[in-house]
PDB file of C-alpha atoms in Angstrom:
ATOM      1  CA  UNK Y 812     -66.908 -56.814  -5.951  1.00 68.00           C
ATOM      2  CA  UNK Y 813     -65.911 -55.467  -2.535  1.00 79.00           C
ATOM      3  CA  UNK Y 814     -62.889 -53.720  -4.094  1.00 87.00           C
ATOM      4  CA  UNK Y 815     -65.179 -52.060  -6.649  1.00 86.00           C
ATOM      5  CA  UNK Y 816     -67.472 -50.806  -3.899  1.00 89.00           C
ATOM      6  CA  UNK Y 817     -64.468 -49.504  -1.949  1.00 89.00           C
ATOM      7  CA  UNK Y 818     -63.263 -47.677  -5.058  1.00 86.00           C
ATOM      8  CA  UNK Y 819     -66.675 -46.040  -5.473  1.00 83.00           C
ATOM      9  CA  UNK Y 820     -66.837 -45.053  -1.799  1.00 87.00           C
ATOM     10  CA  UNK Y 821     -63.301 -43.616  -1.867  1.00 85.00           C
ATOM     11  CA  UNK Y 822     -64.036 -40.892  -4.444  1.00 84.00           C
ATOM     12  CA  UNK Y 823     -63.280 -37.488  -2.899  1.00 89.00           C
ATOM     13  CA  UNK Y 824     -63.136 -34.002  -4.329  1.00 88.00           C
ATOM     14  CA  UNK Y 825     -59.592 -32.877  -5.153  1.00 92.00           C
ATOM     15  CA  UNK Y 826     -58.968 -29.136  -5.134  1.00 93.00           C
ATOM     16  CA  UNK Y 827     -55.144 -29.188  -5.284  1.00 94.00           C
ATOM     17  CA  UNK Y 828     -53.259 -30.483  -8.294  1.00 97.00           C
ATOM     18  CA  UNK Y 829     -49.669 -31.009  -9.371  1.00 97.00           C
ATOM     19  CA  UNK Y 830     -48.303 -29.428 -12.565  1.00 94.00           C
ATOM     20  CA  UNK Y 831     -48.169 -32.852 -14.218  1.00 97.00           C
ATOM     21  CA  UNK Y 832     -50.013 -32.946 -17.533  1.00 97.00           C
ATOM     22  CA  UNK Y 833     -53.042 -35.153 -18.190  1.00 98.00           C
ATOM     23  CA  UNK Y 834     -52.646 -36.701 -21.630  1.00 98.00           C
ATOM     24  CA  UNK Y 835     -55.258 -36.349 -24.343  1.00 97.00           C
ATOM     25  CA  UNK Y 836     -55.490 -40.145 -24.363  1.00 98.00           C
ATOM     26  CA  UNK Y 837     -56.511 -40.205 -20.680  1.00 98.00           C
ATOM     27  CA  UNK Y 838     -59.036 -37.381 -21.181  1.00 98.00           C
ATOM     28  CA  UNK Y 839     -60.442 -39.298 -24.166  1.00 98.00           C
ATOM     29  CA  UNK Y 840     -60.778 -42.466 -22.040  1.00 98.00           C
ATOM     30  CA  UNK Y 841     -62.648 -40.537 -19.343  1.00 98.00           C
ATOM     31  CA  UNK Y 842     -65.041 -38.875 -21.780  1.00 98.00           C
ATOM     32  CA  UNK Y 843     -65.573 -42.127 -23.672  1.00 98.00           C
ATOM     33  CA  UNK Y 844     -66.714 -43.764 -20.421  1.00 97.00           C
ATOM     34  CA  UNK Y 845     -68.886 -40.721 -19.655  1.00 98.00           C
ATOM     35  CA  UNK Y 846     -70.721 -40.879 -22.975  1.00 97.00           C
ATOM     36  CA  UNK Y 847     -72.098 -44.278 -21.944  1.00 97.00           C
ATOM     37  CA  UNK Y 848     -73.915 -42.757 -18.963  1.00 97.00           C
ATOM     38  CA  UNK Y 849     -77.635 -43.492 -19.033  1.00 96.00           C
ATOM     39  CA  UNK Y 850     -80.017 -40.651 -19.756  1.00 96.00           C
ATOM     40  CA  UNK Y 851     -83.770 -40.110 -19.977  1.00 94.00           C
ATOM     41  CA  UNK Y 852     -85.023 -41.554 -23.266  1.00 94.00           C
ATOM     42  CA  UNK Y 853     -81.368 -41.951 -24.254  1.00 94.00           C
ATOM     43  CA  UNK Y 854     -81.269 -38.253 -25.232  1.00 95.00           C
ATOM     44  CA  UNK Y 855     -77.667 -37.871 -24.056  1.00 95.00           C
ATOM     45  CA  UNK Y 856     -78.259 -34.121 -23.531  1.00 97.00           C
ATOM     46  CA  UNK Y 857     -74.596 -33.336 -22.916  1.00 98.00           C
ATOM     47  CA  UNK Y 858     -71.560 -32.107 -24.756  1.00 98.00           C
ATOM     48  CA  UNK Y 859     -68.013 -31.850 -23.397  1.00 98.00           C
ATOM     49  CA  UNK Y 860     -65.555 -28.992 -23.894  1.00 98.00           C
ATOM     50  CA  UNK Y 861     -62.058 -29.186 -22.406  1.00 98.00           C
ATOM     51  CA  UNK Y 862     -59.926 -26.222 -21.362  1.00 98.00           C
ATOM     52  CA  UNK Y 863     -56.157 -26.469 -20.843  1.00 98.00           C
ATOM     53  CA  UNK Y 864     -55.071 -22.877 -21.454  1.00 98.00           C
ATOM     54  CA  UNK Y 865     -53.895 -21.291 -18.172  1.00 97.00           C
ATOM     55  CA  UNK Y 866     -55.404 -17.865 -18.906  1.00 98.00           C
ATOM     56  CA  UNK Y 867     -58.764 -19.416 -19.794  1.00 98.00           C
ATOM     57  CA  UNK Y 868     -58.710 -21.584 -16.639  1.00 98.00           C
ATOM     58  CA  UNK Y 869     -57.962 -18.462 -14.601  1.00 97.00           C
ATOM     59  CA  UNK Y 870     -60.950 -16.754 -16.232  1.00 98.00           C
ATOM     60  CA  UNK Y 871     -63.178 -19.733 -15.402  1.00 98.00           C
ATOM     61  CA  UNK Y 872     -61.956 -19.694 -11.789  1.00 97.00           C
ATOM     62  CA  UNK Y 873     -63.677 -16.325 -11.348  1.00 97.00           C
ATOM     63  CA  UNK Y 874     -67.059 -17.559 -12.584  1.00 97.00           C
ATOM     64  CA  UNK Y 875     -68.362 -18.998  -9.320  1.00 94.00           C
ATOM     65  CA  UNK Y 876     -67.887 -18.584  -5.601  1.00 91.00           C
ATOM     66  CA  UNK Y 877     -66.222 -22.009  -5.310  1.00 92.00           C
ATOM     67  CA  UNK Y 878     -64.410 -22.171  -8.656  1.00 97.00           C
ATOM     68  CA  UNK Y 879     -60.936 -20.962  -7.625  1.00 95.00           C
ATOM     69  CA  UNK Y 880     -59.399 -24.452  -7.902  1.00 95.00           C
ATOM     70  CA  UNK Y 881     -60.022 -24.465 -11.679  1.00 98.00           C
ATOM     71  CA  UNK Y 882     -56.992 -22.183 -12.000  1.00 97.00           C
ATOM     72  CA  UNK Y 883     -54.584 -24.933 -10.915  1.00 96.00           C
ATOM     73  CA  UNK Y 884     -56.221 -27.939 -12.602  1.00 98.00           C
ATOM     74  CA  UNK Y 885     -54.386 -29.006 -15.770  1.00 98.00           C
ATOM     75  CA  UNK Y 886     -57.718 -29.792 -17.459  1.00 98.00           C
ATOM     76  CA  UNK Y 887     -61.201 -28.414 -16.943  1.00 98.00           C
ATOM     77  CA  UNK Y 888     -64.140 -30.228 -18.524  1.00 98.00           C
ATOM     78  CA  UNK Y 889     -67.062 -27.915 -19.207  1.00 98.00           C
ATOM     79  CA  UNK Y 890     -70.342 -29.802 -19.303  1.00 98.00           C
ATOM     80  CA  UNK Y 891     -72.877 -28.290 -21.689  1.00 98.00           C
ATOM     81  CA  UNK Y 892     -76.485 -29.452 -21.276  1.00 98.00           C
ATOM     82  CA  UNK Y 893     -79.422 -29.084 -23.649  1.00 97.00           C
ATOM     83  CA  UNK Y 894     -81.904 -27.192 -21.489  1.00 93.00           C
ATOM     84  CA  UNK Y 895     -84.729 -27.914 -23.890  1.00 92.00           C
ATOM     85  CA  UNK Y 896     -85.526 -30.923 -21.684  1.00 91.00           C
ATOM     86  CA  UNK Y 897     -86.807 -30.784 -18.096  1.00 92.00           C
ATOM     87  CA  UNK Y 898     -84.612 -33.693 -16.985  1.00 93.00           C
ATOM     88  CA  UNK Y 899     -81.318 -32.479 -18.448  1.00 96.00           C
ATOM     89  CA  UNK Y 900     -79.957 -31.377 -15.056  1.00 95.00           C
ATOM     90  CA  UNK Y 901     -80.560 -34.850 -13.605  1.00 96.00           C
ATOM     91  CA  UNK Y 902     -78.787 -36.464 -16.556  1.00 97.00           C
ATOM     92  CA  UNK Y 903     -76.014 -33.881 -16.217  1.00 97.00           C
ATOM     93  CA  UNK Y 904     -75.434 -34.913 -12.616  1.00 97.00           C
ATOM     94  CA  UNK Y 905     -75.190 -38.519 -13.684  1.00 97.00           C
ATOM     95  CA  UNK Y 906     -72.630 -37.836 -16.416  1.00 98.00           C
ATOM     96  CA  UNK Y 907     -70.606 -35.516 -14.151  1.00 98.00           C
ATOM     97  CA  UNK Y 908     -70.379 -38.240 -11.505  1.00 97.00           C
ATOM     98  CA  UNK Y 909     -69.238 -40.759 -14.117  1.00 97.00           C
ATOM     99  CA  UNK Y 910     -66.531 -38.360 -15.332  1.00 98.00           C
ATOM    100  CA  UNK Y 911     -65.297 -38.065 -11.763  1.00 97.00           C
ATOM    101  CA  UNK Y 912     -65.444 -41.821 -11.139  1.00 96.00           C
ATOM    102  CA  UNK Y 913     -63.584 -42.606 -14.382  1.00 97.00           C
ATOM    103  CA  UNK Y 914     -60.893 -40.076 -13.459  1.00 97.00           C
ATOM    104  CA  UNK Y 915     -60.654 -41.575  -9.969  1.00 96.00           C
ATOM    105  CA  UNK Y 916     -60.229 -45.103 -11.313  1.00 95.00           C
ATOM    106  CA  UNK Y 917     -57.420 -43.811 -13.551  1.00 97.00           C
ATOM    107  CA  UNK Y 918     -55.648 -42.291 -10.544  1.00 96.00           C
ATOM    108  CA  UNK Y 919     -56.660 -38.676 -11.148  1.00 98.00           C
ATOM    109  CA  UNK Y 920     -58.339 -36.231  -8.842  1.00 97.00           C
ATOM    110  CA  UNK Y 921     -61.408 -34.215  -9.777  1.00 98.00           C
ATOM    111  CA  UNK Y 922     -63.735 -31.628  -8.342  1.00 97.00           C
ATOM    112  CA  UNK Y 923     -67.000 -30.306  -9.760  1.00 97.00           C
ATOM    113  CA  UNK Y 924     -67.915 -26.636  -9.733  1.00 97.00           C
ATOM    114  CA  UNK Y 925     -71.198 -24.859 -10.369  1.00 96.00           C
ATOM    115  CA  UNK Y 926     -71.065 -21.605 -12.300  1.00 97.00           C
ATOM    116  CA  UNK Y 927     -73.379 -18.879 -11.015  1.00 94.00           C
ATOM    117  CA  UNK Y 928     -75.041 -16.395 -11.105  1.00 96.00           C
ATOM    118  CA  UNK Y 929     -76.715 -16.497 -14.524  1.00 96.00           C
ATOM    119  CA  UNK Y 930     -74.315 -13.997 -16.116  1.00 97.00           C
ATOM    120  CA  UNK Y 931     -71.462 -16.401 -15.306  1.00 97.00           C
ATOM    121  CA  UNK Y 932     -73.416 -19.282 -16.867  1.00 97.00           C
ATOM    122  CA  UNK Y 933     -73.804 -17.214 -20.025  1.00 98.00           C
ATOM    123  CA  UNK Y 934     -70.116 -16.259 -19.998  1.00 97.00           C
ATOM    124  CA  UNK Y 935     -68.895 -19.852 -19.562  1.00 98.00           C
ATOM    125  CA  UNK Y 936     -71.387 -21.126 -22.149  1.00 98.00           C
ATOM    126  CA  UNK Y 937     -69.934 -18.647 -24.652  1.00 97.00           C
ATOM    127  CA  UNK Y 938     -66.351 -19.607 -23.710  1.00 96.00           C
ATOM    128  CA  UNK Y 939     -67.230 -23.222 -24.548  1.00 97.00           C
ATOM    129  CA  UNK Y 940     -68.744 -22.135 -27.883  1.00 97.00           C
ATOM    130  CA  UNK Y 941     -72.372 -23.010 -27.148  1.00 97.00           C
ATOM    131  CA  UNK Y 942     -75.619 -21.074 -27.351  1.00 96.00           C
ATOM    132  CA  UNK Y 943     -79.312 -21.616 -26.547  1.00 95.00           C
ATOM    133  CA  UNK Y 944     -80.645 -24.202 -25.708  1.00 96.00           C
ATOM    134  CA  UNK Y 945     -77.204 -25.330 -24.465  1.00 97.00           C
ATOM    135  CA  UNK Y 946     -75.874 -24.031 -21.144  1.00 98.00           C
ATOM    136  CA  UNK Y 947     -72.716 -24.710 -19.150  1.00 98.00           C
ATOM    137  CA  UNK Y 948     -73.491 -24.646 -15.431  1.00 97.00           C
ATOM    138  CA  UNK Y 949     -70.928 -27.288 -14.414  1.00 98.00           C
ATOM    139  CA  UNK Y 950     -67.183 -27.609 -14.752  1.00 98.00           C
ATOM    140  CA  UNK Y 951     -65.009 -30.464 -13.549  1.00 98.00           C
ATOM    141  CA  UNK Y 952     -61.358 -29.966 -12.628  1.00 98.00           C
ATOM    142  CA  UNK Y 953     -59.103 -32.903 -13.543  1.00 98.00           C
ATOM    143  CA  UNK Y 954     -55.501 -33.531 -12.619  1.00 98.00           C
ATOM    144  CA  UNK Y 955     -52.983 -35.413 -10.573  1.00 98.00           C
ATOM    145  CA  UNK Y 956     -53.708 -34.806  -6.880  1.00 97.00           C
ATOM    146  CA  UNK Y 957     -51.290 -32.680  -4.878  1.00 94.00           C
ATOM    147  CA  UNK Y 958     -51.027 -32.823  -1.086  1.00 88.00           C
ATOM    148  CA  UNK Y 959     -53.515 -30.649   0.774  1.00 82.00           C
ATOM    149  CA  UNK Y 960     -52.049 -27.457   2.149  1.00 78.00           C
ATOM    150  CA  UNK Y 961     -51.309 -27.394   5.862  1.00 80.00           C
ATOM    151  CA  UNK Y 962     -54.015 -26.055   8.118  1.00 76.00           C
ATOM    152  CA  UNK Y 963     -57.645 -26.701   8.843  1.00 74.00           C
ATOM    153  CA  UNK Y 964     -60.111 -26.831   5.964  1.00 71.00           C
ATOM    154  CA  UNK Y 965     -63.324 -24.833   6.121  1.00 72.00           C
ATOM    155  CA  UNK Y 966     -65.015 -27.776   4.406  1.00 72.00           C
ATOM    156  CA  UNK Y 967     -66.359 -30.471   6.758  1.00 77.00           C
ATOM    157  CA  UNK Y 968     -65.060 -34.016   6.329  1.00 78.00           C
ATOM    158  CA  UNK Y 969     -66.606 -37.430   6.948  1.00 82.00           C
ATOM    159  CA  UNK Y 970     -70.077 -38.743   6.228  1.00 83.00           C
ATOM    160  CA  UNK Y 971     -73.336 -39.039   8.142  1.00 90.00           C
ATOM    161  CA  UNK Y 972     -73.954 -42.526   9.523  1.00 89.00           C
ATOM    162  CA  UNK Y 973     -76.185 -44.599   7.265  1.00 90.00           C
ATOM    163  CA  UNK Y 974     -78.720 -45.054  10.083  1.00 90.00           C
ATOM    164  CA  UNK Y 975     -79.281 -41.279  10.125  1.00 90.00           C
ATOM    165  CA  UNK Y 976     -79.958 -41.215   6.374  1.00 91.00           C
ATOM    166  CA  UNK Y 977     -82.029 -44.341   5.754  1.00 90.00           C
ATOM    167  CA  UNK Y 978     -85.629 -45.022   6.651  1.00 85.00           C
ATOM    168  CA  UNK Y 979     -88.044 -47.597   5.276  1.00 87.00           C
ATOM    169  CA  UNK Y 980     -91.765 -48.258   5.450  1.00 85.00           C
ATOM    170  CA  UNK Y 981     -91.283 -51.983   4.808  1.00 79.00           C
ATOM    171  CA  UNK Y 982     -92.303 -54.015   7.880  1.00 65.00           C
ATOM    172  CA  UNK Y 983     -89.417 -55.958   9.335  1.00 64.00           C
ATOM    173  CA  UNK Y 984     -86.780 -53.932   7.470  1.00 65.00           C
ATOM    174  CA  UNK Y 985     -84.647 -50.928   8.348  1.00 57.00           C
ATOM    175  CA  UNK Y 986     -86.515 -48.615  10.710  1.00 53.00           C
TER     176      UNK Y 986
END
């Protein structure tokens, strides 16, 4: 159990990838795990579209301020959500996290990206072959992790201490 918790806590975003391919079998395993993610009223308001083509990944990398790493990922999973439901975004976050955790447990790196502004959402939705009420606001880069480039990252590292995040109104319990 402790090893499982360590594995969950060790998930980190990977923005640098090797050129090594990710097999269709591994992608299928990841998406098969993802489809079991819980959702409100079991609607499962998601669909998955994978992109391997380098030119298409380069196009996707220009569809958000923080999407540049999609260019180097061997596989990008585009997550289409049925926006006919108010809770689809919540369910989408759950399934995205499970995609990332499944990839992590299989030794792959991943990093989510949000497509914005709205014209980029529409562009990526069309690339994935979807239309209203479906929208693609999230992509997930998948691949074998490469070493981080030398230098200092602009992205902070570490985590806030649990005591700074957790409060309770239960007498005798945490704060």
